[in-house]
Amino acid sequence: MKTQALREVFGETLVELGAQYPNLVVMDGDLANSTKADKFEVAYPERFLEMGIAEQNLMGAAAGLSTLGLIPWISSFAVFLTHRAADPLRMLVAQTHANVKIGAAYAGLLTGYTGKTHQDVEDLAIVRAMPEMVVLAPADAVEARAMMHWATAYIGPVYLRLARDPSPVLFKEDYVFEPGRVIRLKEGADVALVSTGVQTPRTLEAARLLKKEGVHATVLHVGSIKPLNETELVEAVGEAALVVTTEEHNVYGGLGGLVAEVLSAHNPKRVVRIGIQDVFGESAPNEFLLEQHGLSPPKIAQRVLEEVR
Amino acid sequence: MKAYADLEALARKGRYLVLKTVHHSGAGHIGGPLSAMEMLIALYFNVLNIRPEDPLWEDRDRFILSKGHSAIGLYVVMALRGYFPLEELATFDKGNSRLQGHPDMTRLPGLDASTGSLGQGLSFGVGIALGAKLKGKTFHTFVMLGDGEIQEGMVWEAVNTARKYRLGNLTALLDWNGLQQYGWRGQGRGDRRDPWDDADPRQIFQAFGWRVREIDGHAFDQIIAACTEARAAAAEGVPTVIVAHTIKGKGLSFTEGKHAWHSKVPTREELEQARKELGIEGEEALA
């Protein structure tokens, strides 16, 4: 299976969008060579603003700049944008419905041996709880690019959760992003697996492993954390007796919480939440971390088998 | 352009309206709006290139009240300048009002920023000034900071960035009234210690490469001259800070230099005393 890193597609798509939108500006927090926004600096040096190591100011300045009809895309790590800059994000971006696009790179567990300081596994909870915010978590490079195109055309604040390392490409090149959509990747009657971000390809793989064991899973991808078409989610889960959510995020306040909220209101059923069990991570190889937190395909499959048998 | 005598009269009326509105709504701040009153009047009547009848005019100068809790002072001056009727001040802090406890740009056209969490306005101003340069706009951006507020680290991130991008089109006014909400025990210029009695903010701005001008923040000629000079020097690419020496609660015998008047609702008697001290006539009785 073809793989591609979301950060690569982030940089390439910024360049693409820069050609399409002469008012698009990239504002970086001294990480452009990690997030790959440096590609934009090469293409459009006059529209690349290095804001240094000062994320609160970066966030606030982006909001101010957007009032002049410019479209700032922010480049930094998720952890600095949603934690350190949470206050200006809330006050100056969300509360003013600023037209600021937040490229939150290195979200989730797999941040390249940086450890718990850099692993943002609380971002979805934080940003989703802020009114006015759109929160997106693409499954692959194709969806990331489509979301960036949609976000740039949309007027208002968007948080885009990006992962560092290469992951499998699931969608075809003609994929068009629609906010709120729940995407059914696989159909099966025994269990509904719901996932977001680059955890989705792993969840799909888990479903293949389950099939070998005679368990048939529906796999749903929720790339649009907010807004979410709740009716679509309820219908997509259908009659499945068991729902299992999987995410590179704390099980508090992330996708699992979201799915439990929606189903409890419209079609209550048992929801098992696989994810970070309210602990901080550590620096280790990706495979180790995924195993540790039960997020590798075999671990997910094993957990589902325990639940259904 | 208003003559100094008119500006003085406007400042007296502005002070009275601040007290009256806070008395009426039963909440709000007094000390900060009074220390900033001359600067706000000077900006809105003589300095800013604005069109109250067209508040979103693209080429207007921008003003950001970073010390957002002084909102009532800004609303009073905007009303006096004709952005909205004086009667609307009665809606301050009431449900569905455009006059929120802290400035909300999504509700009131003419507010160039939303503020209220201290230390953020200068960053917003940096973004506007940067955007203006990118778009080839020549308007000026003014940001008013409090001397308590500049304890926030984010302010210094913005100060550093403004130098880096040579934002001569950005001017900060520091309302150095020497008191914050509570502050440190001891005697300063008011009844508590001045937050900057043991370090000099002028030197800090200077070390960051800003042009520093020092004025009496209650003297209209000095305020206007400093703002005009800052605007004229914009092309030099050096951001300016106008350090304004002010008195918190200025203008009333019972509020001057008293930290307790940071946010306190004046009684009917205090309001009446303010009316007399300020020489306000013809103001209708309060409900």
Coordinates of C-alpha atoms in Angstrom, one line a residue:
Chain A
M1 CA 0.0 0.0 0.0
K2 CA 1.2 3.5 -0.9
T3 CA 2.1 5.7 2.1
Q4 CA 2.6 9.4 2.4
A5 CA 3.3 11.7 5.3
L6 CA 0.7 14.3 6.1
R7 CA 3.4 16.9 6.7
E8 CA 4.7 16.4 3.2
V9 CA 1.3 17.0 1.7
F10 CA 0.8 20.0 4.1
G11 CA 3.8 21.8 2.6
E12 CA 3.0 20.8 -1.0
T13 CA -0.6 21.9 -0.6
L14 CA 0.3 25.2 0.9
V15 CA 2.3 25.9 -2.3
E16 CA -0.6 24.8 -4.4
L17 CA -3.0 27.1 -2.4
G18 CA -0.5 29.9 -2.5
A19 CA -0.8 30.0 -6.3
Q20 CA -4.6 29.9 -6.1
Y21 CA -5.0 32.4 -3.3
P22 CA -2.8 35.5 -3.6
N23 CA -4.0 36.6 -0.1
L24 CA -2.8 33.4 1.5
V25 CA 0.0 33.9 4.1
V26 CA 1.9 31.3 6.0
M27 CA 2.9 32.2 9.6
D28 CA 5.4 29.8 11.2
G29 CA 6.5 29.2 14.8
D30 CA 10.1 28.3 13.9
L31 CA 9.2 24.7 12.8
A32 CA 8.7 25.1 9.1
N33 CA 11.4 22.6 8.3
S34 CA 9.6 20.0 10.5
T35 CA 6.1 20.8 9.3
K36 CA 7.3 21.2 5.7
A37 CA 5.8 24.7 5.5
D38 CA 9.3 25.6 4.4
K39 CA 8.3 24.6 0.9
F40 CA 6.0 27.6 0.9
E41 CA 8.8 29.9 1.9
V42 CA 10.8 28.8 -1.1
A43 CA 7.8 29.4 -3.4
Y44 CA 6.5 32.6 -1.9
P45 CA 9.1 34.2 0.4
E46 CA 7.3 37.5 0.7
R47 CA 4.1 35.7 2.0
F48 CA 6.0 33.6 4.5
L49 CA 6.2 35.2 8.0
E50 CA 8.6 33.6 10.5
M51 CA 7.1 34.5 13.8
G52 CA 9.8 32.9 15.9
I53 CA 9.4 30.8 19.1
A54 CA 6.4 32.7 20.5
E55 CA 3.2 30.8 19.8
Q56 CA 0.9 33.0 21.7
N57 CA 2.0 36.0 19.7
L58 CA 1.8 33.8 16.5
M59 CA -1.8 33.0 17.2
G60 CA -2.8 36.5 18.1
A61 CA -1.0 38.1 15.2
A62 CA -2.6 35.6 12.8
A63 CA -6.0 36.8 14.1
G64 CA -5.1 40.4 13.6
L65 CA -3.7 39.8 10.1
S66 CA -6.9 38.0 9.1
T67 CA -9.0 41.1 9.7
L68 CA -7.3 42.7 6.6
G69 CA -8.7 40.0 4.3
L70 CA -5.5 37.9 4.3
I71 CA -5.8 34.2 5.0
P72 CA -3.1 33.0 7.5
W73 CA -2.2 29.3 7.6
I74 CA -0.3 28.7 10.9
S75 CA 2.5 26.2 11.0
S76 CA 3.6 24.8 14.3
F77 CA 3.2 21.7 16.5
A78 CA -0.3 20.9 17.8
V79 CA 0.9 20.8 21.3
F80 CA 2.1 24.4 21.3
L81 CA -0.9 25.7 19.5
T82 CA -3.6 24.1 21.6
H83 CA -1.8 24.3 25.0
R84 CA 0.5 27.3 25.1
A85 CA -1.5 29.4 22.7
A86 CA -4.9 28.2 24.0
D87 CA -5.9 31.6 25.4
P88 CA -5.4 33.6 22.2
L89 CA -6.8 30.7 20.2
R90 CA -10.0 31.0 22.3
M91 CA -10.1 34.8 22.6
L92 CA -8.8 36.1 19.4
V93 CA -9.5 33.3 16.9
A94 CA -12.5 31.4 18.1
Q95 CA -14.4 34.2 19.8
T96 CA -14.0 36.6 16.8
H97 CA -14.6 33.8 14.2
A98 CA -11.2 34.8 12.7
N99 CA -10.4 33.5 9.3
V100 CA -7.3 31.6 10.6
K101 CA -6.3 28.2 9.5
I102 CA -4.3 26.1 12.0
G103 CA -2.0 23.5 10.7
A104 CA -1.4 21.5 13.8
A105 CA 1.5 19.2 12.9
Y106 CA 2.8 16.4 15.0
A107 CA -0.5 15.7 16.7
G108 CA -1.1 12.4 18.5
L109 CA 1.5 9.9 19.7
L110 CA 3.8 9.5 16.8
T111 CA 6.0 12.6 17.0
G112 CA 9.5 11.2 16.3
Y113 CA 10.9 10.1 19.7
T114 CA 10.0 13.4 21.4
G115 CA 8.0 11.9 24.2
K116 CA 5.2 13.1 26.3
T117 CA 6.1 16.8 26.1
H118 CA 5.3 16.9 22.4
Q119 CA 2.6 14.3 22.1
D120 CA -0.7 16.2 21.9
V121 CA -3.4 13.7 22.9
E122 CA -5.7 16.3 24.4
D123 CA -6.1 18.7 21.4
L124 CA -9.4 17.4 20.1
A125 CA -11.0 17.8 23.5
I126 CA -9.7 21.4 23.9
V127 CA -10.4 22.7 20.4
R128 CA -13.8 20.9 20.0
A129 CA -15.0 22.5 23.3
M130 CA -14.4 26.0 21.8
P131 CA -17.5 27.4 20.0
E132 CA -17.0 28.5 16.4
M133 CA -14.1 26.1 15.7
V134 CA -14.1 23.6 12.9
V135 CA -12.0 20.6 13.9
L136 CA -10.7 18.2 11.2
A137 CA -8.5 15.1 11.5
P138 CA -7.6 13.6 8.1
A139 CA -7.1 9.9 7.6
D140 CA -4.5 10.2 4.9
A141 CA -2.6 12.5 2.5
V142 CA -5.5 12.8 0.0
E143 CA -8.0 13.8 2.7
A144 CA -5.5 16.2 4.2
R145 CA -5.1 18.0 0.9
A146 CA -8.9 18.0 0.3
M147 CA -9.5 19.4 3.8
M148 CA -6.9 22.2 3.2
H149 CA -8.6 23.2 0.0
W150 CA -12.0 23.3 1.8
A151 CA -10.6 25.1 4.8
T152 CA -9.0 27.8 2.7
A153 CA -12.3 28.5 0.9
Y154 CA -14.3 28.5 4.1
I155 CA -14.5 31.7 6.0
G156 CA -13.7 31.1 9.7
P157 CA -11.3 29.3 12.0
V158 CA -10.3 25.7 11.2
Y159 CA -8.1 23.4 13.2
L160 CA -6.4 20.7 11.1
R161 CA -4.9 17.8 13.0
L162 CA -1.8 16.5 11.2
A163 CA 0.5 13.5 11.9
R164 CA 4.2 13.4 11.4
D165 CA 5.0 10.0 9.9
P166 CA 4.0 8.4 6.6
S167 CA 0.7 6.5 6.7
P168 CA -1.2 4.5 4.1
V169 CA -3.2 6.4 1.5
L170 CA -6.8 5.3 1.6
F171 CA -8.7 7.7 -0.6
K172 CA -8.7 8.1 -4.4
E173 CA -7.3 11.3 -5.9
D174 CA -10.8 12.6 -6.8
Y175 CA -11.9 12.5 -3.1
V176 CA -13.9 15.7 -2.2
F177 CA -14.2 16.7 1.4
E178 CA -17.6 17.6 2.9
P179 CA -17.7 18.9 6.5
G180 CA -19.7 16.7 8.9
R181 CA -19.6 13.6 6.8
V182 CA -19.1 10.1 8.3
I183 CA -17.3 7.9 5.8
R184 CA -18.1 4.1 5.7
L185 CA -14.9 2.3 4.6
K186 CA -16.1 -1.2 5.3
E187 CA -19.4 -2.9 6.0
G188 CA -19.9 -5.7 8.6
A189 CA -22.7 -6.7 10.9
D190 CA -20.9 -7.7 14.1
V191 CA -19.3 -4.6 15.3
A192 CA -18.9 -0.9 14.3
L193 CA -15.4 0.4 14.5
V194 CA -15.2 4.2 14.5
S195 CA -11.9 6.0 14.0
T196 CA -10.4 9.4 13.2
G197 CA -7.1 10.8 11.8
V198 CA -4.3 8.4 10.8
Q199 CA -5.7 5.9 13.2
T200 CA -8.2 5.0 10.5
P201 CA -5.9 3.0 8.3
R202 CA -4.9 1.0 11.4
T203 CA -8.5 0.4 12.3
L204 CA -9.2 -0.8 8.7
E205 CA -6.3 -3.2 9.1
A206 CA -7.8 -4.4 12.4
A207 CA -11.0 -5.1 10.6
R208 CA -9.2 -7.3 8.1
L209 CA -7.6 -9.2 11.0
L210 CA -11.0 -9.6 12.6
K211 CA -12.5 -11.0 9.3
K212 CA -9.9 -13.9 9.5
E213 CA -11.4 -14.6 12.9
G214 CA -14.9 -14.6 11.5
V215 CA -15.9 -11.2 13.0
H216 CA -17.3 -8.8 10.5
A217 CA -16.8 -5.1 11.2
T218 CA -18.2 -1.9 9.8
V219 CA -15.4 0.7 9.7
L220 CA -16.4 4.4 9.9
H221 CA -14.1 7.3 9.5
V222 CA -14.9 10.6 11.3
G223 CA -12.5 13.1 9.8
S224 CA -14.8 16.0 10.6
I225 CA -14.8 16.0 14.4
K226 CA -16.7 19.3 14.3
P227 CA -19.1 19.9 12.6
L228 CA -20.4 16.3 12.7
N229 CA -23.5 15.1 11.0
E230 CA -25.0 13.2 14.0
T231 CA -27.8 11.6 12.0
E232 CA -25.3 10.2 9.6
L233 CA -23.2 8.7 12.4
V234 CA -26.3 7.1 14.1
E235 CA -27.4 5.6 10.8
A236 CA -23.9 4.4 9.9
V237 CA -23.5 2.6 13.2
G238 CA -26.9 1.0 12.4
E239 CA -27.9 -2.1 14.4
A240 CA -24.4 -3.0 15.5
A241 CA -24.6 -4.3 19.1
L242 CA -21.1 -3.0 19.9
V243 CA -19.4 0.2 18.9
V244 CA -15.6 0.5 19.3
T245 CA -13.8 3.8 18.9
T246 CA -10.1 4.0 18.3
E247 CA -8.0 7.2 18.4
E248 CA -4.5 8.6 19.0
H249 CA -6.0 10.8 21.7
N250 CA -7.0 10.6 25.3
V251 CA -10.2 8.6 25.7
Y252 CA -11.6 11.6 27.6
G253 CA -13.0 14.3 25.3
G254 CA -11.9 12.9 22.0
L255 CA -13.6 10.8 19.3
G256 CA -14.7 8.2 21.9
G257 CA -16.4 10.8 23.9
L258 CA -18.0 12.4 20.9
V259 CA -19.5 9.0 19.7
A260 CA -20.7 8.2 23.2
E261 CA -22.4 11.6 23.4
V262 CA -24.2 11.2 20.1
L263 CA -25.2 7.6 20.5
S264 CA -26.4 8.1 24.1
A265 CA -28.8 10.7 22.9
H266 CA -30.1 9.0 19.7
N267 CA -29.5 5.2 19.9
P268 CA -27.9 4.2 23.2
K269 CA -25.6 1.2 23.0
R270 CA -22.3 -0.1 24.4
V271 CA -19.3 2.0 23.3
V272 CA -15.8 0.7 24.0
R273 CA -13.2 3.5 23.8
I274 CA -9.7 2.5 22.7
G275 CA -7.2 5.3 23.0
I276 CA -4.8 6.8 25.5
Q277 CA -6.2 5.8 28.9
D278 CA -5.7 9.2 30.5
V279 CA -2.0 8.8 30.9
F280 CA 1.0 10.7 29.4
G281 CA 3.2 9.0 26.9
E282 CA 6.9 8.6 26.6
S283 CA 9.6 8.7 23.9
A284 CA 9.8 5.4 22.1
P285 CA 9.5 3.9 18.6
N286 CA 6.1 4.2 16.9
E287 CA 5.4 0.5 17.1
F288 CA 6.1 0.4 20.8
L289 CA 3.7 3.3 21.5
L290 CA 0.9 1.9 19.4
E291 CA 1.2 -1.5 21.2
Q292 CA 1.5 0.2 24.6
H293 CA -1.7 2.1 24.1
G294 CA -3.6 -0.7 22.4
L295 CA -3.7 1.1 19.0
S296 CA -1.9 -1.3 16.7
P297 CA -4.1 -3.4 14.4
P298 CA -3.5 -6.6 16.3
K299 CA -4.2 -5.0 19.6
I300 CA -7.4 -3.5 18.4
A301 CA -8.5 -6.8 16.9
Q302 CA -7.6 -8.6 20.1
R303 CA -9.7 -6.2 22.2
V304 CA -12.7 -6.5 19.9
L305 CA -12.5 -10.3 20.0
E306 CA -12.5 -10.1 23.8
E307 CA -15.6 -7.9 23.7
V308 CA -17.6 -9.9 21.2
R309 CA -16.9 -13.4 22.4
Chain B
M1 CA -9.7 68.6 15.1
K2 CA -10.8 69.9 18.5
A3 CA -9.3 72.8 20.4
Y4 CA -7.7 71.9 23.8
A5 CA -10.6 73.6 25.7
D6 CA -13.1 71.4 23.9
L7 CA -11.0 68.3 24.6
E8 CA -10.9 69.2 28.3
A9 CA -14.7 69.5 28.4
L10 CA -15.1 66.2 26.6
A11 CA -12.8 64.5 29.1
R12 CA -14.8 65.9 32.0
K13 CA -18.0 64.7 30.4
G14 CA -16.4 61.3 29.6
R15 CA -15.4 60.8 33.2
Y16 CA -18.9 61.6 34.4
L17 CA -20.5 59.2 31.8
V18 CA -18.1 56.4 32.9
L19 CA -19.3 56.8 36.5
K20 CA -22.9 57.2 35.5
T21 CA -22.9 54.1 33.3
V22 CA -21.1 52.0 35.9
H23 CA -23.6 53.2 38.6
H24 CA -26.5 52.4 36.3
S25 CA -25.3 48.9 35.3
G26 CA -24.1 48.1 38.7
A27 CA -20.8 46.8 37.4
G28 CA -17.7 48.0 35.6
H29 CA -14.3 49.6 36.0
I30 CA -13.5 53.1 37.1
G31 CA -9.8 53.5 37.8
G32 CA -8.4 52.5 34.4
P33 CA -11.0 54.3 32.2
L34 CA -10.3 57.5 34.2
S35 CA -6.5 57.2 33.8
A36 CA -6.9 56.7 30.1
M37 CA -9.6 59.3 29.4
E38 CA -7.4 62.0 27.9
M39 CA -5.6 59.5 25.7
L40 CA -8.9 58.1 24.5
I41 CA -10.4 61.5 23.8
A42 CA -7.2 62.7 22.0
L43 CA -7.1 59.6 19.9
Y44 CA -10.7 59.6 18.8
F45 CA -11.1 63.3 18.3
N46 CA -7.7 64.4 17.1
V47 CA -5.4 61.6 16.2
L48 CA -7.1 58.7 14.6
N49 CA -8.1 58.9 10.9
I50 CA -11.6 57.4 11.2
R51 CA -15.1 57.7 9.9
P52 CA -17.6 57.0 12.7
E53 CA -20.4 56.9 10.1
D54 CA -18.5 54.2 8.2
P55 CA -16.8 52.3 11.1
L56 CA -15.4 49.5 8.8
W57 CA -13.8 51.9 6.4
E58 CA -10.8 49.9 5.0
D59 CA -8.2 52.5 5.4
R60 CA -9.1 53.7 8.9
D61 CA -6.4 53.8 11.6
R62 CA -6.9 50.9 14.0
F63 CA -7.2 51.3 17.7
I64 CA -6.9 48.3 20.1
L65 CA -7.7 48.7 23.8
S66 CA -5.6 45.9 25.0
K67 CA -6.5 46.7 28.6
G68 CA -10.0 45.5 27.8
H69 CA -11.4 45.9 31.2
S70 CA -11.4 49.7 30.6
A71 CA -14.1 49.1 28.0
I72 CA -16.5 51.5 29.4
G73 CA -14.0 54.3 28.9
L74 CA -13.7 53.4 25.2
Y75 CA -17.5 53.1 24.8
V76 CA -18.1 56.5 26.3
V77 CA -15.6 58.1 24.0
M78 CA -16.9 56.3 21.0
A79 CA -20.4 57.5 21.9
L80 CA -19.2 61.0 22.3
R81 CA -17.5 60.7 18.9
G82 CA -20.7 59.6 17.3
Y83 CA -20.3 55.9 16.7
F84 CA -23.6 55.3 18.5
P85 CA -26.1 57.3 20.6
L86 CA -25.2 58.2 24.2
E87 CA -28.4 56.6 25.3
E88 CA -27.0 53.2 24.2
L89 CA -24.5 53.4 27.1
A90 CA -27.4 52.4 29.4
T91 CA -27.2 48.9 27.8
F92 CA -23.7 48.4 29.0
D93 CA -23.3 44.9 30.5
K94 CA -27.0 44.2 29.9
G95 CA -28.3 41.2 27.9
N96 CA -28.1 41.5 24.1
S97 CA -26.0 44.6 24.4
R98 CA -23.3 45.6 21.9
L99 CA -21.4 47.1 24.8
Q100 CA -20.0 44.0 26.4
G101 CA -18.1 44.0 29.7
H102 CA -15.0 43.6 27.5
P103 CA -14.8 44.9 24.0
D104 CA -16.3 42.4 21.5
M105 CA -15.6 43.3 17.8
T106 CA -18.2 40.8 16.6
R107 CA -20.9 42.9 18.3
L108 CA -19.9 46.6 17.9
P109 CA -18.7 47.8 14.5
G110 CA -15.8 50.2 15.2
L111 CA -14.1 48.0 17.7
D112 CA -11.0 46.8 15.9
A113 CA -10.3 44.0 18.3
S114 CA -11.8 41.8 21.0
T115 CA -9.8 42.0 24.2
G116 CA -10.2 41.1 27.8
S117 CA -7.6 38.5 28.5
L118 CA -4.7 40.8 29.3
G119 CA -1.6 40.8 27.2
Q120 CA -3.1 39.9 23.8
G121 CA -3.9 43.2 22.1
L122 CA -0.4 44.0 21.0
S123 CA -0.1 40.7 19.2
F124 CA -3.4 41.4 17.4
G125 CA -2.0 44.8 16.5
V126 CA 1.3 43.2 15.3
G127 CA -0.8 41.1 12.9
I128 CA -2.7 44.1 11.6
A129 CA 0.5 46.2 11.2
L130 CA 2.1 43.2 9.4
G131 CA -1.0 42.8 7.2
A132 CA -1.0 46.5 6.4
K133 CA 2.6 46.3 5.2
L134 CA 1.8 43.3 3.1
K135 CA -1.1 45.0 1.5
G136 CA 0.7 48.4 1.0
K137 CA -1.7 50.2 3.4
T138 CA -0.5 53.3 5.1
F139 CA -2.9 53.5 8.0
H140 CA -1.5 53.4 11.6
T141 CA -2.3 51.0 14.4
F142 CA -2.4 52.2 18.0
V143 CA -2.6 49.8 20.9
M144 CA -3.2 50.9 24.5
L145 CA -1.5 48.8 27.1
G146 CA -1.9 48.8 30.9
D147 CA 1.2 48.9 33.2
G148 CA -0.3 45.9 35.1
E149 CA -1.0 44.1 31.8
I150 CA 2.6 44.2 30.6
Q151 CA 3.5 41.7 33.2
E152 CA 2.0 39.2 30.7
G153 CA 4.8 37.5 28.8
M154 CA 2.9 37.5 25.5
V155 CA 3.3 41.3 25.4
W156 CA 7.0 40.9 25.1
E157 CA 6.6 38.3 22.3
A158 CA 4.8 40.9 20.4
V159 CA 7.3 43.6 21.2
N160 CA 10.1 41.4 19.9
T161 CA 8.2 40.6 16.7
A162 CA 7.3 44.2 16.0
R163 CA 11.0 45.1 16.0
K164 CA 11.9 42.1 13.8
Y165 CA 9.4 43.2 11.2
R166 CA 10.3 46.9 11.6
L167 CA 6.7 47.8 12.3
G168 CA 7.0 51.6 12.3
N169 CA 3.2 51.6 11.6
L170 CA 2.6 50.3 15.1
T171 CA 2.4 52.5 18.2
A172 CA 1.8 51.4 21.8
L173 CA 0.5 53.7 24.5
L174 CA 1.4 52.6 27.9
D175 CA -1.1 53.8 30.5
W176 CA 1.4 53.8 33.4
N177 CA -1.0 54.6 36.3
G178 CA 1.1 52.7 38.9
L179 CA -1.7 50.5 40.2
Q180 CA -3.2 47.2 39.2
Q181 CA -6.3 45.4 40.6
Y182 CA -4.5 44.4 43.8
G183 CA -0.8 44.4 43.4
W184 CA 1.9 44.4 46.1
R185 CA 1.8 45.7 49.6
G186 CA 3.5 49.1 50.3
Q187 CA 3.4 52.7 49.1
G188 CA 3.9 53.7 45.5
R189 CA 2.4 56.5 43.4
G190 CA -1.0 55.4 44.7
D191 CA -2.0 53.4 47.8
R192 CA -0.2 50.2 46.7
R193 CA 3.2 49.6 45.1
D194 CA 3.7 50.7 41.5
P195 CA 4.2 47.4 39.6
W196 CA 7.2 48.9 37.9
D197 CA 8.9 50.7 40.9
D198 CA 11.8 48.3 40.8
A199 CA 12.3 47.9 37.0
D200 CA 11.9 50.4 34.2
P201 CA 9.6 49.4 31.4
R202 CA 11.1 52.3 29.3
Q203 CA 14.4 50.6 29.3
I204 CA 12.9 47.2 28.5
F205 CA 11.1 48.6 25.4
Q206 CA 14.3 50.4 24.4
A207 CA 16.3 47.2 24.8
F208 CA 13.9 45.6 22.3
G209 CA 14.7 48.3 19.8
W210 CA 11.6 50.4 20.2
R211 CA 11.5 54.2 20.1
V212 CA 10.4 55.4 23.6
R213 CA 8.6 58.7 24.1
E214 CA 7.5 59.9 27.6
I215 CA 4.6 62.1 28.2
D216 CA 2.1 63.3 30.8
G217 CA -0.8 61.1 29.9
H218 CA -3.3 63.7 31.0
A219 CA -1.8 66.6 28.8
F220 CA -3.6 66.8 25.5
D221 CA -0.8 68.7 23.8
Q222 CA 1.8 66.0 24.7
I223 CA -0.5 63.1 23.8
I224 CA -1.3 64.5 20.4
A225 CA 2.3 65.6 19.7
A226 CA 3.7 62.1 20.6
C227 CA 1.1 60.3 18.4
T228 CA 1.7 62.6 15.5
E229 CA 5.4 62.2 15.7
A230 CA 5.1 58.4 15.9
R231 CA 2.9 58.4 12.8
A232 CA 5.3 60.7 10.9
A233 CA 8.2 58.4 11.7
A234 CA 6.4 55.2 10.5
A235 CA 8.6 54.9 7.4
E236 CA 11.7 54.6 9.6
G237 CA 10.6 51.1 10.6
V238 CA 10.9 51.6 14.3
P239 CA 7.8 50.9 16.5
T240 CA 7.1 53.5 19.1
V241 CA 5.9 53.2 22.7
I242 CA 4.4 56.3 24.3
V243 CA 5.0 55.9 28.0
A244 CA 2.2 58.0 29.5
H245 CA 2.5 58.9 33.2
T246 CA -1.1 58.9 34.5
I247 CA -3.0 58.7 37.7
K248 CA -5.4 55.9 38.2
G249 CA -8.9 57.2 38.9
K250 CA -7.8 60.6 37.7
G251 CA -10.1 63.6 37.9
L252 CA -12.1 62.8 41.1
S253 CA -10.9 63.5 44.6
F254 CA -12.2 60.2 46.0
T255 CA -10.9 57.9 43.2
E256 CA -7.4 59.3 42.4
G257 CA -4.6 56.9 43.3
K258 CA -6.9 54.4 45.0
H259 CA -6.5 50.7 43.9
A260 CA -9.9 49.9 45.4
W261 CA -11.5 52.0 42.6
H262 CA -10.1 49.6 40.0
S263 CA -13.6 48.2 39.7
K264 CA -16.1 49.6 42.1
V265 CA -19.6 50.8 41.6
P266 CA -20.2 54.4 42.7
T267 CA -23.1 55.2 44.9
R268 CA -25.7 57.8 44.1
E269 CA -24.0 60.2 46.4
E270 CA -20.6 59.6 44.9
L271 CA -22.0 60.1 41.4
E272 CA -23.5 63.4 42.5
Q273 CA -20.2 64.4 44.0
A274 CA -18.5 63.5 40.7
R275 CA -21.0 65.7 38.8
K276 CA -20.2 68.7 41.0
E277 CA -16.4 68.1 40.9
L278 CA -16.4 67.8 37.1
G279 CA -18.7 70.7 36.7
I280 CA -21.3 68.8 34.7
E281 CA -24.6 70.5 34.2
G282 CA -27.9 69.6 32.5
E283 CA -27.4 65.8 33.0
E284 CA -30.7 64.2 33.6
A285 CA -31.5 62.6 37.0
L286 CA -30.7 58.9 37.2
A287 CA -33.4 56.3 37.3

